[in-house]
Coordinates of C-alpha atoms in Angstrom, one line a residue:
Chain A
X1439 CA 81.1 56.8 103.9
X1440 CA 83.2 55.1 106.3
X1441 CA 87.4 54.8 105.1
X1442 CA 89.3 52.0 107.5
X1443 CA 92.2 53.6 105.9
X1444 CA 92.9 57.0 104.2
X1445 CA 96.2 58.0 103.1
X1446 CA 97.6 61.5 102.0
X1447 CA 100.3 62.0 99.7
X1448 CA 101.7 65.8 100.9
X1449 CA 101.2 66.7 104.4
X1450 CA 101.0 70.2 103.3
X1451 CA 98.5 73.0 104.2
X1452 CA 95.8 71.0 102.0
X1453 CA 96.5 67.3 103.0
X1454 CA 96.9 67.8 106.5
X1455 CA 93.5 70.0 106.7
X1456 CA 92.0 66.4 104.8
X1457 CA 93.9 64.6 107.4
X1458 CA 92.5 66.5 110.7
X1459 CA 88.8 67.0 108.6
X1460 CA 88.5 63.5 108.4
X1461 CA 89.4 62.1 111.6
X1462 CA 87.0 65.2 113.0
X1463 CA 84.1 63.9 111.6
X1464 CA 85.1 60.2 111.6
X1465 CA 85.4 59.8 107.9
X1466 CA 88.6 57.4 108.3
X1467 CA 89.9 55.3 110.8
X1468 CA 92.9 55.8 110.4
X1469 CA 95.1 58.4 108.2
X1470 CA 98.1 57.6 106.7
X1471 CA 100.6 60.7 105.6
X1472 CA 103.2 60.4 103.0
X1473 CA 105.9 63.2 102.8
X1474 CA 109.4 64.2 101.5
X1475 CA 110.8 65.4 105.0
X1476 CA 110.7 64.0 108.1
X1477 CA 110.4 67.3 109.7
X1478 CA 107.4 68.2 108.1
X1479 CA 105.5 64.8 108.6
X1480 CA 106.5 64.8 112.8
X1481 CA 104.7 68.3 112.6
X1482 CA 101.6 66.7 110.6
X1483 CA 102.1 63.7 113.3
X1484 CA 102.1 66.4 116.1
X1485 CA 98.9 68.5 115.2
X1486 CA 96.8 65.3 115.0
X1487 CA 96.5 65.4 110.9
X1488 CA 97.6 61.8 110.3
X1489 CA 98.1 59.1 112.4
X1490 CA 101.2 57.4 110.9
X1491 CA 103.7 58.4 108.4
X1492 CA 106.2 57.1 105.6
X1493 CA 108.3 59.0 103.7
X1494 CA 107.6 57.0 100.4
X1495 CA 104.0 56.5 98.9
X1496 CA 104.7 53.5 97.5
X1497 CA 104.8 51.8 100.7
X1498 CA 101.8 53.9 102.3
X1499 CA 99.5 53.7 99.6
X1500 CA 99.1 50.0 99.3
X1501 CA 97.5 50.3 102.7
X1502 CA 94.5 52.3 101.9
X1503 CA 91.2 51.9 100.3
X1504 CA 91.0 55.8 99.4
X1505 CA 94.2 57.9 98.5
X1506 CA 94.5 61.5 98.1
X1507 CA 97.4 62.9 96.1
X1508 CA 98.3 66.6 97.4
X1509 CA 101.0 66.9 95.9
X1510 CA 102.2 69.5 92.7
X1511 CA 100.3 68.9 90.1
X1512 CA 103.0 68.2 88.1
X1513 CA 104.0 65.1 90.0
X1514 CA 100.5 63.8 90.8
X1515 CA 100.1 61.7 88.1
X1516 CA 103.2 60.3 87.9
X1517 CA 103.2 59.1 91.8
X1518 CA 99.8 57.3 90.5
X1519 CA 100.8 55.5 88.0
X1520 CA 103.8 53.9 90.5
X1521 CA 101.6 53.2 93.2
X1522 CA 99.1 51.6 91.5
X1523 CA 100.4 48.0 90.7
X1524 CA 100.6 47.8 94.5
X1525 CA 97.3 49.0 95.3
X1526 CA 94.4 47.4 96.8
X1527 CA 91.5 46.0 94.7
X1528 CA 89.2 48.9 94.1
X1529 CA 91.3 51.6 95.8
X1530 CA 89.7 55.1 94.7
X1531 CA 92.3 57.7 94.0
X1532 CA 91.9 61.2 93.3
X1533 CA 93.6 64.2 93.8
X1534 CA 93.6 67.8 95.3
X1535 CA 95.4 69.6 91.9
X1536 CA 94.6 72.6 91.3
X1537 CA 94.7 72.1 87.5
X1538 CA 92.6 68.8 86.1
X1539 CA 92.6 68.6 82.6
X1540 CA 96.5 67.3 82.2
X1541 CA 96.3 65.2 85.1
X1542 CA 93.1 63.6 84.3
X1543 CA 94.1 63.0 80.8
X1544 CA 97.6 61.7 81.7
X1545 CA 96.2 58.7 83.6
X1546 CA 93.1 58.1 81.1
X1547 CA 93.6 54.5 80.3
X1548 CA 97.0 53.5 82.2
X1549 CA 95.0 52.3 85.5
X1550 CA 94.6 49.3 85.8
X1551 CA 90.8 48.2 86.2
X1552 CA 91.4 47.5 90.1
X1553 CA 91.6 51.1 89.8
X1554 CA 89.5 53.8 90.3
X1555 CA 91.1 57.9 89.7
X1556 CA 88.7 60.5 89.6
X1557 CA 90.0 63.8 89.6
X1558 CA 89.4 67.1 92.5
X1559 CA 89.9 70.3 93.5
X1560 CA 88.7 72.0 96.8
X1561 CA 88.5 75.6 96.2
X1562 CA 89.9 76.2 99.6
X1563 CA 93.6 77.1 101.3
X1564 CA 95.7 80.1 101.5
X1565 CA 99.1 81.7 100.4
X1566 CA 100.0 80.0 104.1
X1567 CA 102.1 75.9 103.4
X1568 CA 103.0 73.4 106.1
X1569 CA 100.5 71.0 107.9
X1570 CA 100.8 73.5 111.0
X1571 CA 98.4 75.6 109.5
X1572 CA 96.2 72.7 108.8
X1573 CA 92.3 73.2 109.7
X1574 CA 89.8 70.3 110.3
X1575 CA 87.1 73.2 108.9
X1576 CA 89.5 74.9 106.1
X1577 CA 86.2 72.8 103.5
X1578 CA 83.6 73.5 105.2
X1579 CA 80.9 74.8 103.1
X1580 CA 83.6 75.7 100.3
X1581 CA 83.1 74.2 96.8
X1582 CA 85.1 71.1 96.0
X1583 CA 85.0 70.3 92.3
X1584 CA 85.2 66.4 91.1
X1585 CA 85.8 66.0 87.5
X1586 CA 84.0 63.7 85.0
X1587 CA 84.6 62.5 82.0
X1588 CA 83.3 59.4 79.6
X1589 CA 85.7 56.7 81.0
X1590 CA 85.0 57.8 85.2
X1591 CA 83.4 55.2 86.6
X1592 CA 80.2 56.3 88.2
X1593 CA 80.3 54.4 91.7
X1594 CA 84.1 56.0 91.8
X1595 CA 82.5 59.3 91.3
X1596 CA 80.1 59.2 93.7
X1597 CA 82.4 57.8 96.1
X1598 CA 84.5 60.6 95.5
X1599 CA 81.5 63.1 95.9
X1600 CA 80.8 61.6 98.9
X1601 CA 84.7 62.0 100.1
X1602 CA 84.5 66.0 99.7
X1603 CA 80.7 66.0 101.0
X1604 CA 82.2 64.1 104.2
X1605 CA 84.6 66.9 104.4
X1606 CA 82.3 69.8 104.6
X1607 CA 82.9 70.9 101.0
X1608 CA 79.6 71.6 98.1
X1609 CA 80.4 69.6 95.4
X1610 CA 80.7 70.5 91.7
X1611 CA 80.9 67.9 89.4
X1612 CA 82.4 69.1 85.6
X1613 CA 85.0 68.1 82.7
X1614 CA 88.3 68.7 83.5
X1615 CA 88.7 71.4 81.0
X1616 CA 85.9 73.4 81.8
X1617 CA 87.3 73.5 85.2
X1618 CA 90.3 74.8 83.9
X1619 CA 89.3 77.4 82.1
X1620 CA 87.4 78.7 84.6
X1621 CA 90.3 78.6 86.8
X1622 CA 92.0 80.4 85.1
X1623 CA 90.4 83.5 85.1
X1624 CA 89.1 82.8 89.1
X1625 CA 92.4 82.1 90.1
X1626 CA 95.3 81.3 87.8
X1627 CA 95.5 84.6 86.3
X1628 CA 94.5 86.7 89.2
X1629 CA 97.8 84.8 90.9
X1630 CA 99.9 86.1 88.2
X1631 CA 98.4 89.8 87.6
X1632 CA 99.2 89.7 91.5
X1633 CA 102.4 88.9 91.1
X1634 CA 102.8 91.3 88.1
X1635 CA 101.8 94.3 90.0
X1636 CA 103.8 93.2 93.3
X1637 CA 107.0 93.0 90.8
X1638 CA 106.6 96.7 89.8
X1639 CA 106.7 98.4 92.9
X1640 CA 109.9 100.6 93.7
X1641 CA 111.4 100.2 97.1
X1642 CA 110.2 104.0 97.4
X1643 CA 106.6 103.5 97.7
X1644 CA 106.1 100.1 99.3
X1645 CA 106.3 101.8 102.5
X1646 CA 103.0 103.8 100.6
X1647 CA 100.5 100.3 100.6
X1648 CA 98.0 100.3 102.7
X1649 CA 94.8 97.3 102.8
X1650 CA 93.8 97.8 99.6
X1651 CA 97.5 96.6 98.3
X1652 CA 98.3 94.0 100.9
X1653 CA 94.9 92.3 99.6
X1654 CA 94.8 92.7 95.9
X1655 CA 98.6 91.1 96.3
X1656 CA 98.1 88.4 99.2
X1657 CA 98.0 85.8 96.9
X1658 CA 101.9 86.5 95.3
X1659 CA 103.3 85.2 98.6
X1660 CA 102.3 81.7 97.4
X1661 CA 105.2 79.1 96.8
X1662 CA 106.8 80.1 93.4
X1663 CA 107.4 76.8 92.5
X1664 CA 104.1 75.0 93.2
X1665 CA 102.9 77.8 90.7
X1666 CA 104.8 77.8 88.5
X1667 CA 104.1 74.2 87.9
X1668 CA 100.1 75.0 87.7
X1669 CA 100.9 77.6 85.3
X1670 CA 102.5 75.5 82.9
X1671 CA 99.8 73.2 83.2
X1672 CA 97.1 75.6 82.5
X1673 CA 98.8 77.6 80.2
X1674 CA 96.6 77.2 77.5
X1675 CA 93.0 78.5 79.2
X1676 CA 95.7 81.3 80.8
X1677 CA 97.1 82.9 78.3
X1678 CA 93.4 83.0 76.4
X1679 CA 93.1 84.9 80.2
X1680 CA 95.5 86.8 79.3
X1681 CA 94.1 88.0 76.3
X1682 CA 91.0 88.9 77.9
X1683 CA 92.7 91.0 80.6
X1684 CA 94.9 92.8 77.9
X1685 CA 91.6 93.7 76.2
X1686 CA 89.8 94.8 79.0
X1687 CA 92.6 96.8 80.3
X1688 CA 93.0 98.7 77.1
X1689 CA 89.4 99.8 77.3
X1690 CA 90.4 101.3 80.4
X1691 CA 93.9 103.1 79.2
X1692 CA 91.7 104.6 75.9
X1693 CA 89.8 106.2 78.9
X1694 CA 92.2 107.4 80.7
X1695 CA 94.3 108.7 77.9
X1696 CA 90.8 110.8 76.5
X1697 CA 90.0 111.8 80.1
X1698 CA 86.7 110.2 79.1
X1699 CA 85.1 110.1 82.8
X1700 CA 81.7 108.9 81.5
X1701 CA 83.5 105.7 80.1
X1702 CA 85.9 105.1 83.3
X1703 CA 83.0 105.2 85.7
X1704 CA 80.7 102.9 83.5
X1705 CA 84.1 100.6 83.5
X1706 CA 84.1 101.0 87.1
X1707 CA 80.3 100.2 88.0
X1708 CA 80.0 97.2 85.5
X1709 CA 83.2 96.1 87.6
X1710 CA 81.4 96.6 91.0
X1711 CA 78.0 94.9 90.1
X1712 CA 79.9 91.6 89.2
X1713 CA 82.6 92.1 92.3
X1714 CA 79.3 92.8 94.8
X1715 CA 77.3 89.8 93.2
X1716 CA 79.9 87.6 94.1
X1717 CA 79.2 88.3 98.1
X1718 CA 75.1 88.1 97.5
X1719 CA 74.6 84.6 99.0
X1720 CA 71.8 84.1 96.6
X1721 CA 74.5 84.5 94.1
X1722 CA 76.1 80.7 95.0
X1723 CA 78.1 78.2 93.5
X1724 CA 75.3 76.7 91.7
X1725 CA 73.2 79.4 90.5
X1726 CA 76.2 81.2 88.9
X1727 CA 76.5 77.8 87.0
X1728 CA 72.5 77.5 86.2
X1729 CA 72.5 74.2 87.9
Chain B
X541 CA 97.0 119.9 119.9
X542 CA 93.6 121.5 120.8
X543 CA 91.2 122.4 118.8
X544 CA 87.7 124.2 119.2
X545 CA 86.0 123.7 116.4
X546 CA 86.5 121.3 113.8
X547 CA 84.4 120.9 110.7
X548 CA 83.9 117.8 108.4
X549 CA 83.3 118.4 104.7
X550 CA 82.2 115.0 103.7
X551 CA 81.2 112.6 106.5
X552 CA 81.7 109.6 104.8
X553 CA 83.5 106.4 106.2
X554 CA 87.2 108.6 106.3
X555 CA 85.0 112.2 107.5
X556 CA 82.7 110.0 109.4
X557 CA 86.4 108.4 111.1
X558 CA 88.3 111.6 111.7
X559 CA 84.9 112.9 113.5
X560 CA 85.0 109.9 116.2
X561 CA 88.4 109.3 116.3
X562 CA 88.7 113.1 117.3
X563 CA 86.3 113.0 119.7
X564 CA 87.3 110.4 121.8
X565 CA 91.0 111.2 121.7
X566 CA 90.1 114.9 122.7
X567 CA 91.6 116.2 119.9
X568 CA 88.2 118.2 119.2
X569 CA 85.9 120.4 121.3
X570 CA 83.2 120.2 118.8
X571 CA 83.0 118.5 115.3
X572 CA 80.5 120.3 113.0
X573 CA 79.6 118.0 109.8
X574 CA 78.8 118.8 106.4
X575 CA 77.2 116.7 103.9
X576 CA 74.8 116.7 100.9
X577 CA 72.4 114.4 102.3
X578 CA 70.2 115.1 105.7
X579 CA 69.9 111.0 106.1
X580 CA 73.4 110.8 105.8
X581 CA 74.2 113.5 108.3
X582 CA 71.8 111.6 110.4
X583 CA 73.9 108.7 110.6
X584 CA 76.8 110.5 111.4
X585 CA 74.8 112.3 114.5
X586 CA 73.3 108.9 115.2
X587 CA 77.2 107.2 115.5
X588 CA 77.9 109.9 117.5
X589 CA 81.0 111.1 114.9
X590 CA 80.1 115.2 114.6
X591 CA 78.1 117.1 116.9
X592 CA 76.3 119.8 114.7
X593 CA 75.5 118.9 111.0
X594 CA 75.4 121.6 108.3
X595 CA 73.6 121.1 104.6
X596 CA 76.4 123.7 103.0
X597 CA 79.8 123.7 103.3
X598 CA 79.7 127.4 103.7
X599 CA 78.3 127.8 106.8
X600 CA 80.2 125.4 108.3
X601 CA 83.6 125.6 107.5
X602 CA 83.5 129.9 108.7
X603 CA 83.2 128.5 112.4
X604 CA 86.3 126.5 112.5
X605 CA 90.0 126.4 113.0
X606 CA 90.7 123.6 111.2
X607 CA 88.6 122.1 108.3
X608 CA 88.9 118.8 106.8
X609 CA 87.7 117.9 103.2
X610 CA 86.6 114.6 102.7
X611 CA 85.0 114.6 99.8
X612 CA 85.8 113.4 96.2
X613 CA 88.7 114.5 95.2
X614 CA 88.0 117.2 91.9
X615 CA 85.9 118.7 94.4
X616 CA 87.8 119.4 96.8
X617 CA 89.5 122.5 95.5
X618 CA 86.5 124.0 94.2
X619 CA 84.8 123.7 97.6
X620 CA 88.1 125.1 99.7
X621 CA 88.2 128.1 97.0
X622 CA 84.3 128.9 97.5
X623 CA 84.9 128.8 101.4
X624 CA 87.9 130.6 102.3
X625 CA 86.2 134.6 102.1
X626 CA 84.3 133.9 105.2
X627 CA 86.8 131.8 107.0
X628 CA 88.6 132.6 110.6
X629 CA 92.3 133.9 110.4
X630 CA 94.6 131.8 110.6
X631 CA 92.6 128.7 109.8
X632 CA 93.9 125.2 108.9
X633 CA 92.9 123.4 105.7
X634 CA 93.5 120.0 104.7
X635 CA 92.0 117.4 102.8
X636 CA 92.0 113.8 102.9
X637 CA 91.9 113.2 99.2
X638 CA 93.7 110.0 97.4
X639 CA 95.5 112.3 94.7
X640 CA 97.3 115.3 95.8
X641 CA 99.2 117.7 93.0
X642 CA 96.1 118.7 91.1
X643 CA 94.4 119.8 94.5
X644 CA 97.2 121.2 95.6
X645 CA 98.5 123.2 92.3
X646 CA 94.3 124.3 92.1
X647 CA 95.0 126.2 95.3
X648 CA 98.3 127.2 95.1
X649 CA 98.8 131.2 94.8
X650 CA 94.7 131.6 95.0
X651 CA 94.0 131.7 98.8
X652 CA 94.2 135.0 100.9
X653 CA 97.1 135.2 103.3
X654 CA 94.8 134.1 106.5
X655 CA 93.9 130.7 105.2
X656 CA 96.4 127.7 105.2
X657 CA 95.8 125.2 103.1
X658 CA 97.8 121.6 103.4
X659 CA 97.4 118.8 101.8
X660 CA 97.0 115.0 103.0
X661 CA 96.1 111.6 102.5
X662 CA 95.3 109.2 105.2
X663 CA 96.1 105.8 103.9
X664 CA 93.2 104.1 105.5
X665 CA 89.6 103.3 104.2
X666 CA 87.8 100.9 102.8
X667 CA 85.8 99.4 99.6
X668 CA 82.1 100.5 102.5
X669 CA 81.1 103.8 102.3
X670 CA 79.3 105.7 104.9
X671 CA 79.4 107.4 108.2
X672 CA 77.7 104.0 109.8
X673 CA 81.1 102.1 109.0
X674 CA 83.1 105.2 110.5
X675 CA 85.7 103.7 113.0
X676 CA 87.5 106.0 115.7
X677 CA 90.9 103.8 115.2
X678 CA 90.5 103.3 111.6
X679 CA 93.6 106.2 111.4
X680 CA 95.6 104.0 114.5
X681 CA 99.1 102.9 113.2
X682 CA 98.4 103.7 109.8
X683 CA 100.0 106.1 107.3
X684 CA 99.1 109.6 106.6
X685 CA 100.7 111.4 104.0
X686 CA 100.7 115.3 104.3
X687 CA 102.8 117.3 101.6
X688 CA 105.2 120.4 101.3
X689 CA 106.1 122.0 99.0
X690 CA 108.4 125.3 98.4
X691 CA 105.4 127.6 99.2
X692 CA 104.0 125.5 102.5
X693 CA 104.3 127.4 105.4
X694 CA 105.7 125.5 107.8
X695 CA 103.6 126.2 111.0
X696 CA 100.6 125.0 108.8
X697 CA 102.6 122.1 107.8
X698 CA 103.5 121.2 111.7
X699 CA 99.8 121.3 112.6
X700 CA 98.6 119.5 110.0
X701 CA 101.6 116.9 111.2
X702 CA 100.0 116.7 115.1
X703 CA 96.4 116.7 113.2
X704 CA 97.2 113.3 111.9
X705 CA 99.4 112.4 114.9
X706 CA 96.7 113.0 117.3
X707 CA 94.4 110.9 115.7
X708 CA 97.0 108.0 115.7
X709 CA 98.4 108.3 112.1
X710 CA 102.2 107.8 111.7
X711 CA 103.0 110.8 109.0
X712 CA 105.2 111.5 106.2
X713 CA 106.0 114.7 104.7
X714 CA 106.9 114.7 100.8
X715 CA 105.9 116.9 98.1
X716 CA 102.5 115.6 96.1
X717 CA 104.0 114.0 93.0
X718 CA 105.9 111.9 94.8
X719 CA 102.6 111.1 96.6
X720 CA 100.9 110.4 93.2
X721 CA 103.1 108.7 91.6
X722 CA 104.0 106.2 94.5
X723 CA 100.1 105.9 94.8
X724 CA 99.4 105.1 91.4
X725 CA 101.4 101.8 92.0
X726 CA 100.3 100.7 95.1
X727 CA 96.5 102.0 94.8
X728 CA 95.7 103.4 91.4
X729 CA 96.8 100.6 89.0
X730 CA 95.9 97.7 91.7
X731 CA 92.1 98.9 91.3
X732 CA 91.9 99.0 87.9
X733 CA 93.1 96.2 87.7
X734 CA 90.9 94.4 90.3
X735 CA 87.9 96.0 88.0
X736 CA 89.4 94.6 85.3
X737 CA 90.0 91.1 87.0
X738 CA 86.3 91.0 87.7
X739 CA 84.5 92.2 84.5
X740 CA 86.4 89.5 82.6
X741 CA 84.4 87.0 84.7
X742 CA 82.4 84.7 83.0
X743 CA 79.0 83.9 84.8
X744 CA 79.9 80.4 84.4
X745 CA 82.9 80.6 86.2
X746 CA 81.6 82.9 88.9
X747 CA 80.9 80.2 91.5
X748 CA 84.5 79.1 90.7
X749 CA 85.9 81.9 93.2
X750 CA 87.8 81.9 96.4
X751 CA 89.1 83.7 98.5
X752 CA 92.3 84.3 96.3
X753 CA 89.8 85.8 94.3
X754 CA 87.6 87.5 96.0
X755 CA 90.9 89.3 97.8
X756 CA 92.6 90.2 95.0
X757 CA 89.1 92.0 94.0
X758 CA 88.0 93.5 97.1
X759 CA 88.9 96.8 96.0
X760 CA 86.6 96.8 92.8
X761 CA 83.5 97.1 94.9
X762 CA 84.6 100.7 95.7
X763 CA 82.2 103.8 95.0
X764 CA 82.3 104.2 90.9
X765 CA 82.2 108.3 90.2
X766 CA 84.6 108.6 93.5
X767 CA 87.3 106.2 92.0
X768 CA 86.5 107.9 88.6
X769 CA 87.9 111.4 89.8
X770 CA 90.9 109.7 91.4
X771 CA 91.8 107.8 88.1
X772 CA 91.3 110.9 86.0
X773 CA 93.3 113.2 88.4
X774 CA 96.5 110.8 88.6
X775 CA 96.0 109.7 84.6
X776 CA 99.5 110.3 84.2
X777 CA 101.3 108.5 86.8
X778 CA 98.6 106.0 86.3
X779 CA 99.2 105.8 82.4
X780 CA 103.0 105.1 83.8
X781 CA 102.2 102.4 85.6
X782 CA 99.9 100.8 83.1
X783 CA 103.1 100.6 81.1
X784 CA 105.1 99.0 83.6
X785 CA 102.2 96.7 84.3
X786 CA 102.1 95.6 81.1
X787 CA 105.6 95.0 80.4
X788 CA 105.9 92.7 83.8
X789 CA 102.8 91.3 82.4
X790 CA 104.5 90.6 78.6
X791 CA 107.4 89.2 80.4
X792 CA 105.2 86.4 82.3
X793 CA 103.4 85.7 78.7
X794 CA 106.2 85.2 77.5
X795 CA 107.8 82.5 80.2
X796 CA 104.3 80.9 79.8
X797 CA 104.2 80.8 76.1
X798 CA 107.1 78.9 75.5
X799 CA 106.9 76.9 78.8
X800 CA 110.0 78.1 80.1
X801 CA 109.9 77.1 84.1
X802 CA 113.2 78.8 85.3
X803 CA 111.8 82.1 84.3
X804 CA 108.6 81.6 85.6
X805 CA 109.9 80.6 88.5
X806 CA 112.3 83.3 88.8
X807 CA 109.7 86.0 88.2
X808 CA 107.1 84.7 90.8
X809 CA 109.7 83.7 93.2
X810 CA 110.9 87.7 93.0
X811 CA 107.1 88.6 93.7
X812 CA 107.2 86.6 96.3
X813 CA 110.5 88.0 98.0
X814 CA 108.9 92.1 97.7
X815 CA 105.2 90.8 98.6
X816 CA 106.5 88.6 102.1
X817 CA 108.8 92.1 102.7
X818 CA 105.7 94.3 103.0
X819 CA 104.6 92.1 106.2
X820 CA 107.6 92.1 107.9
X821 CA 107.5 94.7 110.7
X822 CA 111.1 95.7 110.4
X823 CA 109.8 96.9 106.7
X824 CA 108.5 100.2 108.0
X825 CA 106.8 103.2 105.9
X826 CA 110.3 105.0 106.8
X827 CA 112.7 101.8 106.3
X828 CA 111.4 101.3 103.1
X829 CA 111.6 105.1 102.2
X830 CA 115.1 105.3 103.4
X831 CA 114.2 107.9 106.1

């Protein structure tokens, strides 16, 4: 896959690691970055991410054969459908949301045939924002996923396959809402137990967390409001999640409240057989799915 | 601080630790080890973190001036009660178990005048077990908790102080339910919760996980029947802080259920303020405590 020209809606964390990625490994010519402050894109200018920058995407995505939305999902698909009477014969559009299914479905059948969206998600990034903590390697050998669904256009979806492979990333192609509702137990509701158990902490005993804390809760430093809008969008598939959690939690309370050690301890190694599976390498992304 | 002979009930990753860190920091003429299992003892000789190794606690622990007990923790008590007939006057006993009022209320009144027993719990660790994972700076910069209460004495309580201090620890002194209750929040309740987190895992959606996830569930691959006694000995707090927990948790449903976005927002954004706190230097163990 060769791009002449990419460009990135978001110069964040996510689109400027795309950015730098694919000018590394000579996946675009040249990158285009679309952002809300200036500040922000002269820093995504300044570590190499993109190679010009505009601050609205209706004038830099008319340039591009391929654009990538990084924006919150809950703006994504709106800033698609006004780009895309401007756009390029055959542009391929997709995303980097980390919920699919509303996205995907609010832009089923309001593209324009000269246009292609096909929906991702690379599983990668951190609680960290700003393209100065972009990495040309933050996909490398993390899964990207690439949704499908009866109206995607097949050369669109390999195209897109190909954009993520380019990047480093495994692919996984699924529907949009079985992406989701595996999110939200992988990611979406571990963000907000996080949270939960950060809120509860008197000012007493934070000066008591050690490792153990600082990682079970890394992830509650992530923007509150980028969240909140992936909550909302996931809500659904998240509060099933949190339905499960209640359930599973209750199991261990009943335990607790009985003293019933040969319960707790079963709780506890059925707990640590899943959590150790998940660092197995045998265990990967595609066996865990039976693919 | 100088001692002569120190012995190591439990060489483990913490024994295992407090054997080489005391070595190479002097604090320790000789370290005898104790453990259940001659392979195990064998690593500890191998890594060079106790000297002499012992099968039974009570030969071992008669030779020194101070003994640690790093084992699990509704053993502990048991296994200082059994040694204390035999032991040197004046001896130091501590521990370096995750709960402290039930150990410490189990020895309370019961030990001969000779033998001083003080609790503590070094706030450092990890989900690996073993000696071969022992670290002679795992203690460096870290928290140790050692607790008083009104029948401490308070020479006992000093040394035990410089113990931790010697091997890098920064110490604080408070009586053990503070201890447990502070530690149910910010250790108990975060790994149950990471067990539960993980055993509501689908295998479908296990090649779904990041890092976010796999962070926020590090803790869940800890030793079973060692986390078992901790839960059981702190139910109570523990059973506290489930009920927090789940009230932070109803509020969040709630926010999600009927889509309300300031809330949500409000509620992560607060997280987010207490979670970005606990990495800021200036937010010491004693800031935070108001010391």
């Amino acid at each position: 896959m060769k791009i002449d020209t990419l460009t990135i809606v978001g110069v964040g964390l996510i689109g400027g690691s795309i950015g730098l990625a694919a000018k590394q490994r000579g996946l675009a010519r040249r990158v285009l970055g679309v952002g809300r402050q200036q500040a922000s894109l002269d820093r995504a200018l300044a570590c190499g991410a993109v190679d010009e920058v505009f601050l609205n995407h209706l004038e830099a995505v008319p340039k591009a054969e391929v654009a990538v939305f990084c924006t919150p999902v809950d703006l994504i698909a709106e800033q698609v459908l006004s780009a895309v009477p401007a756009c390029k014969s055959d542009i391929l559009v997709t995303d980097a949301g980390s919920t699919k299914a509303e996205i995907v479905k609010s832009l089923q059948g309001r593209l324009p045939p000269h246009v292609h969206f096909v929906g991702s998600h690379p599983l990668a990034g951190s609680e960290k924002r700003g393209p100065e903590h972009a990495d040309g390697n933050l996909f490398e050998g993390k899964t990207a996923v690439v949704t499908k669904t009866n109206e995607t256009n097949d050369l669109a979806l390999n195209r897109t396959v190909e954009f993520w492979r380019s990047l480093g990333s495994e692919v996984m192609v699924m529907d949009p809402e079985t992406h989701d509702r595996a999110l939200a137990l992988t990611s979406h509701l571990p963000h907000l137990v996080a949270s939960a158990l950060v809120s509860i902490l008197t000012p007493r005993c934070s000066g008591l967390t050690a490792s153990g804390f600082r990682d079970t809760t890394r992830i509650a430093a992530g923007d509150p409001s980028m969240w909140t809008g992936i909550l909302v969008q996931n809500r659904e598939s998240l509060l099933a999640g949190l339905d499960r959690l209640d359930a599973s939690l209750a199991q261990f309370r009943h335990a607790l409240e009985t003293s019933d050690r040969p319960t707790l301890n079963h709780l506890l190694a059925q707990a640590k057989r899943i959590r150790d599976a998940l660092d197995r390498p045998s265990q990967g992304a595609h066996d865990a799915l039976g693919n």
